[in-house]
């Protein structure tokens, strides 16, 4: 389902895409981004909503895949103007009868979600301890998903290192973190605290870099994205943009592992195969960055009784899920990216067959 949404009063232009409802309600972030045109926004929302379906399926999270994009430069909308636009968007959520839940994504914040929640209950990833907001029932929000995502990525990196270097210590490895934002900065902090060898960090935001240089003093070097990708490191962790593994970048990589938080890291699935041929271990993004989805899913499933310890228990599954994909990849000599995609699609297929069988029986 693709809905084009507009509101003359606030100038809202948005697209909501539901990719699949086979596993449950569709959940996905609202990306507020300055797309060149509607075509580019549509392509993005379709790609992202599909990725959400696969992410939920392979990580056994009982949700479907959806995503929304608001067209415009998020930074240009402040105060009352931003509030009116977000509320106009939230009103449209109510017309979908709860089939799509909106969450945070690039360009939107947890605070934006509480504004939307004033108009619609179909919002998740609310601030922690949010209680009776105007018309809706009490809810305990799961808060910012980024720390959970970053911790999951850290676990995933440990699994990758264990596969390739079972006898080496973390201090013997170097890391390039691309994007020191909500997830990248926290990942760098996990690595630093765990005693990682040298860190290289790239970000276009000087404040993000300053924070890393200050906190990880002596153990971090600022690099450009080109330098970072070409540097000889054990792990390259893409934590900013998607489409960073493509025909141009693959020949330049000098890392052994690619494992980070960014969505849609591969330009195309075949780029995962090319990494495999080059001997670079790739942690499929929809497994390694699933912590945020797990966190928000708990808020919805628990109907207002968000259970953080349960989330952190399930977060450990990222390691075992990656481990199983790597085992199969090694056994069949096919890329982890392809194996992970096939498993997710097969799970969806089986779910459909099961539902169809149940329908016939009843
Ligand atoms: P963020 O906006 O907080 O951080 C991204 C950082 O990347 C920013 O500091 C930004 O300045 C930097 N950046 C942007 N363009 C860059 C460039 N060309 N070169 C270097 N740095 C650049 O976002 P985030 O929440 O950390 O998310 C990062 C990625 O992880 C996104 O792809 C997002 O979809 C994905 N992701 C995030 C979560 C989550 O819980 N936040 C969950 C799953 C996936």
Short mmCIF file of N, CA, C and O in Angstrom, two decimals, residues 242-307:
data_model
loop_
_atom_site.label_atom_id
_atom_site.label_comp_id
_atom_site.label_asym_id
_atom_site.label_seq_id
_atom_site.Cartn_x
_atom_site.Cartn_y
_atom_site.Cartn_z
N UNK A 242 23.32 5.02 3.60
CA UNK A 242 23.20 3.73 2.92
C UNK A 242 23.99 3.76 1.63
O UNK A 242 24.68 4.76 1.33
N UNK A 243 23.93 2.66 0.87
CA UNK A 243 24.57 2.57 -0.46
C UNK A 243 26.07 2.86 -0.41
O UNK A 243 26.61 3.48 -1.32
N UNK A 244 26.75 2.42 0.64
CA UNK A 244 28.19 2.69 0.76
C UNK A 244 29.03 1.55 0.20
O UNK A 244 30.23 1.68 0.02
N UNK A 245 28.37 0.42 -0.06
CA UNK A 245 29.09 -0.71 -0.66
C UNK A 245 28.58 -0.82 -2.10
O UNK A 245 27.45 -1.25 -2.34
N UNK A 246 29.41 -0.38 -3.03
CA UNK A 246 28.96 -0.35 -4.42
C UNK A 246 30.15 -0.59 -5.36
O UNK A 246 31.27 -0.84 -4.89
N UNK A 247 29.90 -0.52 -6.65
CA UNK A 247 30.97 -0.83 -7.62
C UNK A 247 32.20 0.07 -7.45
O UNK A 247 33.33 -0.35 -7.67
N UNK A 248 31.97 1.33 -7.05
CA UNK A 248 33.09 2.26 -6.90
C UNK A 248 33.90 1.98 -5.64
O UNK A 248 35.13 2.10 -5.64
N UNK A 249 33.18 1.67 -4.54
CA UNK A 249 33.89 1.57 -3.25
C UNK A 249 34.54 0.21 -3.02
O UNK A 249 35.61 0.14 -2.40
N UNK A 250 33.93 -0.85 -3.50
CA UNK A 250 34.44 -2.20 -3.17
C UNK A 250 35.94 -2.39 -3.48
O UNK A 250 36.69 -2.88 -2.64
N UNK A 251 36.42 -1.96 -4.67
CA UNK A 251 37.85 -2.19 -4.94
C UNK A 251 38.76 -1.42 -3.99
O UNK A 251 39.94 -1.76 -3.84
N UNK A 252 38.24 -0.38 -3.34
CA UNK A 252 39.09 0.48 -2.50
C UNK A 252 39.18 -0.01 -1.05
O UNK A 252 40.07 0.42 -0.32
N UNK A 253 38.25 -0.84 -0.63
CA UNK A 253 38.24 -1.25 0.78
C UNK A 253 39.51 -1.98 1.17
O UNK A 253 40.02 -2.81 0.41
N UNK A 254 39.97 -1.66 2.41
CA UNK A 254 41.14 -2.35 2.96
C UNK A 254 40.81 -2.91 4.34
O UNK A 254 41.65 -2.93 5.22
N UNK A 255 39.54 -3.30 4.51
CA UNK A 255 39.11 -3.84 5.80
C UNK A 255 38.86 -5.34 5.66
O UNK A 255 38.81 -5.86 4.55
N UNK A 256 38.69 -6.00 6.78
CA UNK A 256 38.40 -7.44 6.77
C UNK A 256 36.92 -7.71 7.03
O UNK A 256 36.41 -8.79 6.70
N UNK A 257 36.27 -6.73 7.68
CA UNK A 257 34.88 -6.91 8.12
C UNK A 257 34.13 -5.61 7.85
O UNK A 257 34.67 -4.52 8.09
N UNK A 258 32.87 -5.72 7.36
CA UNK A 258 32.01 -4.53 7.29
C UNK A 258 30.80 -4.81 8.17
O UNK A 258 30.05 -5.77 7.94
N UNK A 259 30.64 -4.00 9.20
CA UNK A 259 29.57 -4.24 10.18
C UNK A 259 29.21 -2.92 10.83
O UNK A 259 30.01 -2.36 11.57
N UNK A 260 28.02 -2.40 10.54
CA UNK A 260 27.64 -1.10 11.10
C UNK A 260 26.14 -0.95 11.19
O UNK A 260 25.38 -1.87 10.86
N UNK A 261 25.70 0.24 11.61
CA UNK A 261 24.27 0.46 11.87
C UNK A 261 23.47 0.91 10.65
O UNK A 261 22.24 0.81 10.65
N UNK A 262 24.12 1.45 9.63
CA UNK A 262 23.38 2.08 8.53
C UNK A 262 22.43 1.09 7.85
O UNK A 262 22.75 -0.09 7.71
N UNK A 263 21.28 1.61 7.43
CA UNK A 263 20.32 0.80 6.67
C UNK A 263 20.74 0.76 5.20
O UNK A 263 21.30 1.72 4.69
N UNK A 264 20.44 -0.33 4.54
CA UNK A 264 20.69 -0.46 3.10
C UNK A 264 22.13 -0.13 2.72
O UNK A 264 22.39 0.69 1.84
N UNK A 265 23.08 -0.79 3.39
CA UNK A 265 24.50 -0.52 3.13
C UNK A 265 24.92 -0.95 1.72
O UNK A 265 25.75 -0.33 1.09
N UNK A 266 24.32 -2.05 1.25
CA UNK A 266 24.68 -2.54 -0.09
C UNK A 266 23.89 -1.77 -1.14
O UNK A 266 22.68 -1.60 -0.99
N UNK A 267 24.59 -1.33 -2.19
CA UNK A 267 23.87 -0.70 -3.31
C UNK A 267 22.86 -1.70 -3.86
O UNK A 267 21.69 -1.40 -4.04
N UNK A 268 23.35 -2.91 -4.12
CA UNK A 268 22.49 -4.00 -4.59
C UNK A 268 22.96 -5.27 -3.91
O UNK A 268 24.10 -5.33 -3.41
N UNK A 269 22.12 -6.30 -3.96
CA UNK A 269 22.47 -7.56 -3.29
C UNK A 269 23.78 -8.14 -3.85
O UNK A 269 24.59 -8.71 -3.12
N UNK A 270 23.99 -7.98 -5.15
CA UNK A 270 25.20 -8.54 -5.78
C UNK A 270 26.48 -7.95 -5.17
O UNK A 270 27.55 -8.57 -5.24
N UNK A 271 26.38 -6.76 -4.59
CA UNK A 271 27.57 -6.18 -3.96
C UNK A 271 27.97 -6.99 -2.73
O UNK A 271 29.15 -7.02 -2.36
N UNK A 272 27.00 -7.62 -2.10
CA UNK A 272 27.31 -8.54 -0.99
C UNK A 272 28.13 -9.72 -1.50
O UNK A 272 29.08 -10.18 -0.85
N UNK A 273 27.78 -10.20 -2.71
CA UNK A 273 28.53 -11.32 -3.30
C UNK A 273 29.96 -10.88 -3.63
O UNK A 273 30.92 -11.64 -3.45
N UNK A 274 30.10 -9.65 -4.11
CA UNK A 274 31.44 -9.15 -4.46
C UNK A 274 32.32 -9.05 -3.21
O UNK A 274 33.52 -9.35 -3.26
N UNK A 275 31.72 -8.62 -2.09
CA UNK A 275 32.49 -8.57 -0.83
C UNK A 275 32.97 -9.97 -0.46
O UNK A 275 34.12 -10.17 -0.06
N UNK A 276 32.06 -10.94 -0.60
CA UNK A 276 32.39 -12.33 -0.27
C UNK A 276 33.57 -12.81 -1.13
O UNK A 276 34.52 -13.41 -0.64
N UNK A 277 33.51 -12.48 -2.43
CA UNK A 277 34.60 -12.88 -3.34
C UNK A 277 35.92 -12.23 -2.93
O UNK A 277 36.99 -12.82 -3.09
N UNK A 278 35.84 -11.00 -2.42
CA UNK A 278 37.06 -10.30 -1.98
C UNK A 278 37.53 -10.74 -0.61
O UNK A 278 38.52 -10.25 -0.08
N UNK A 279 36.76 -11.62 0.03
CA UNK A 279 37.16 -12.13 1.35
C UNK A 279 36.85 -11.17 2.49
O UNK A 279 37.46 -11.24 3.56
N UNK A 280 35.92 -10.25 2.25
CA UNK A 280 35.51 -9.33 3.32
C UNK A 280 34.21 -9.87 3.93
O UNK A 280 33.24 -10.13 3.21
N UNK A 281 34.23 -10.04 5.26
CA UNK A 281 33.04 -10.57 5.94
C UNK A 281 32.04 -9.43 6.15
O UNK A 281 32.37 -8.42 6.79
N UNK A 282 30.83 -9.62 5.62
CA UNK A 282 29.81 -8.58 5.73
C UNK A 282 28.70 -9.05 6.68
O UNK A 282 28.14 -10.14 6.49
N UNK A 283 28.40 -8.22 7.69
CA UNK A 283 27.29 -8.53 8.61
C UNK A 283 26.03 -7.89 8.04
O UNK A 283 25.93 -6.66 8.01
N UNK A 284 25.07 -8.69 7.53
CA UNK A 284 23.88 -8.10 6.89
C UNK A 284 23.23 -7.05 7.79
O UNK A 284 23.00 -7.30 8.97
N UNK A 285 22.97 -5.87 7.20
CA UNK A 285 22.53 -4.74 8.05
C UNK A 285 21.21 -5.00 8.75
O UNK A 285 21.01 -4.57 9.88
N UNK A 286 20.30 -5.74 8.08
CA UNK A 286 19.01 -5.90 8.74
C UNK A 286 19.06 -6.90 9.90
O UNK A 286 18.08 -7.03 10.63
N UNK A 287 20.20 -7.54 10.10
CA UNK A 287 20.37 -8.32 11.34
C UNK A 287 21.10 -7.48 12.37
O UNK A 287 20.63 -7.28 13.49
N UNK A 288 22.24 -6.95 11.96
CA UNK A 288 23.11 -6.29 12.96
C UNK A 288 22.49 -5.00 13.53
O UNK A 288 22.73 -4.66 14.68
N UNK A 289 21.64 -4.31 12.74
CA UNK A 289 21.09 -3.05 13.27
C UNK A 289 19.64 -3.20 13.77
O UNK A 289 18.93 -2.22 13.89
N UNK A 290 19.26 -4.43 14.11
CA UNK A 290 17.85 -4.66 14.45
C UNK A 290 17.49 -4.28 15.89
O UNK A 290 16.34 -4.39 16.29
N UNK A 291 18.47 -3.85 16.69
CA UNK A 291 18.20 -3.51 18.09
C UNK A 291 17.11 -2.45 18.25
O UNK A 291 16.24 -2.55 19.12
N UNK A 292 17.15 -1.43 17.39
CA UNK A 292 16.17 -0.34 17.48
C UNK A 292 14.76 -0.86 17.23
O UNK A 292 13.81 -0.49 17.94
N UNK A 293 14.62 -1.72 16.24
CA UNK A 293 13.30 -2.28 15.92
C UNK A 293 12.80 -3.15 17.08
O UNK A 293 11.64 -3.09 17.46
N UNK A 294 13.71 -3.93 17.62
CA UNK A 294 13.38 -4.79 18.76
C UNK A 294 12.85 -3.95 19.92
O UNK A 294 11.86 -4.29 20.58
N UNK A 295 13.50 -2.83 20.14
CA UNK A 295 13.13 -1.93 21.23
C UNK A 295 11.72 -1.36 21.03
O UNK A 295 10.87 -1.41 21.91
N UNK A 296 11.48 -0.85 19.84
CA UNK A 296 10.18 -0.23 19.56
C UNK A 296 9.08 -1.29 19.53
O UNK A 296 7.96 -1.06 19.99
N UNK A 297 9.42 -2.48 19.00
CA UNK A 297 8.43 -3.56 18.92
C UNK A 297 7.95 -3.92 20.32
O UNK A 297 6.77 -4.19 20.53
N UNK A 298 8.86 -3.90 21.27
CA UNK A 298 8.48 -4.24 22.65
C UNK A 298 7.47 -3.24 23.19
O UNK A 298 6.53 -3.60 23.90
N UNK A 299 7.65 -1.98 22.82
CA UNK A 299 6.71 -0.94 23.28
C UNK A 299 5.30 -1.22 22.75
O UNK A 299 4.32 -1.10 23.48
N UNK A 300 5.22 -1.65 21.49
CA UNK A 300 3.90 -1.91 20.90
C UNK A 300 3.31 -3.20 21.47
O UNK A 300 2.17 -3.23 21.92
N UNK A 301 4.13 -4.26 21.47
CA UNK A 301 3.65 -5.57 21.93
C UNK A 301 3.17 -5.53 23.36
O UNK A 301 2.20 -6.17 23.73
N UNK A 302 3.91 -4.78 24.18
CA UNK A 302 3.62 -4.81 25.63
C UNK A 302 2.45 -3.90 25.98
O UNK A 302 2.10 -3.78 27.15
N UNK A 303 1.89 -3.26 24.97
CA UNK A 303 0.72 -2.38 25.15
C UNK A 303 0.92 -1.41 26.32
O UNK A 303 0.09 -1.32 27.22
N UNK A 304 2.04 -0.73 26.28
CA UNK A 304 2.25 0.31 27.27
C UNK A 304 3.08 -0.11 28.46
O UNK A 304 3.33 0.69 29.35
N UNK A 305 3.51 -1.38 28.50
CA UNK A 305 4.33 -1.84 29.63
C UNK A 305 5.71 -2.24 29.11
O UNK A 305 6.12 -3.40 29.22
N UNK A 306 6.37 -1.31 28.52
CA UNK A 306 7.68 -1.55 27.92
C UNK A 306 8.62 -2.25 28.91
O UNK A 306 8.74 -1.82 30.07
N UNK A 307 9.27 -3.31 28.43
CA UNK A 307 10.07 -4.16 29.31
C UNK A 307 11.53 -4.15 28.84
O UNK A 307 11.94 -4.95 28.00
#
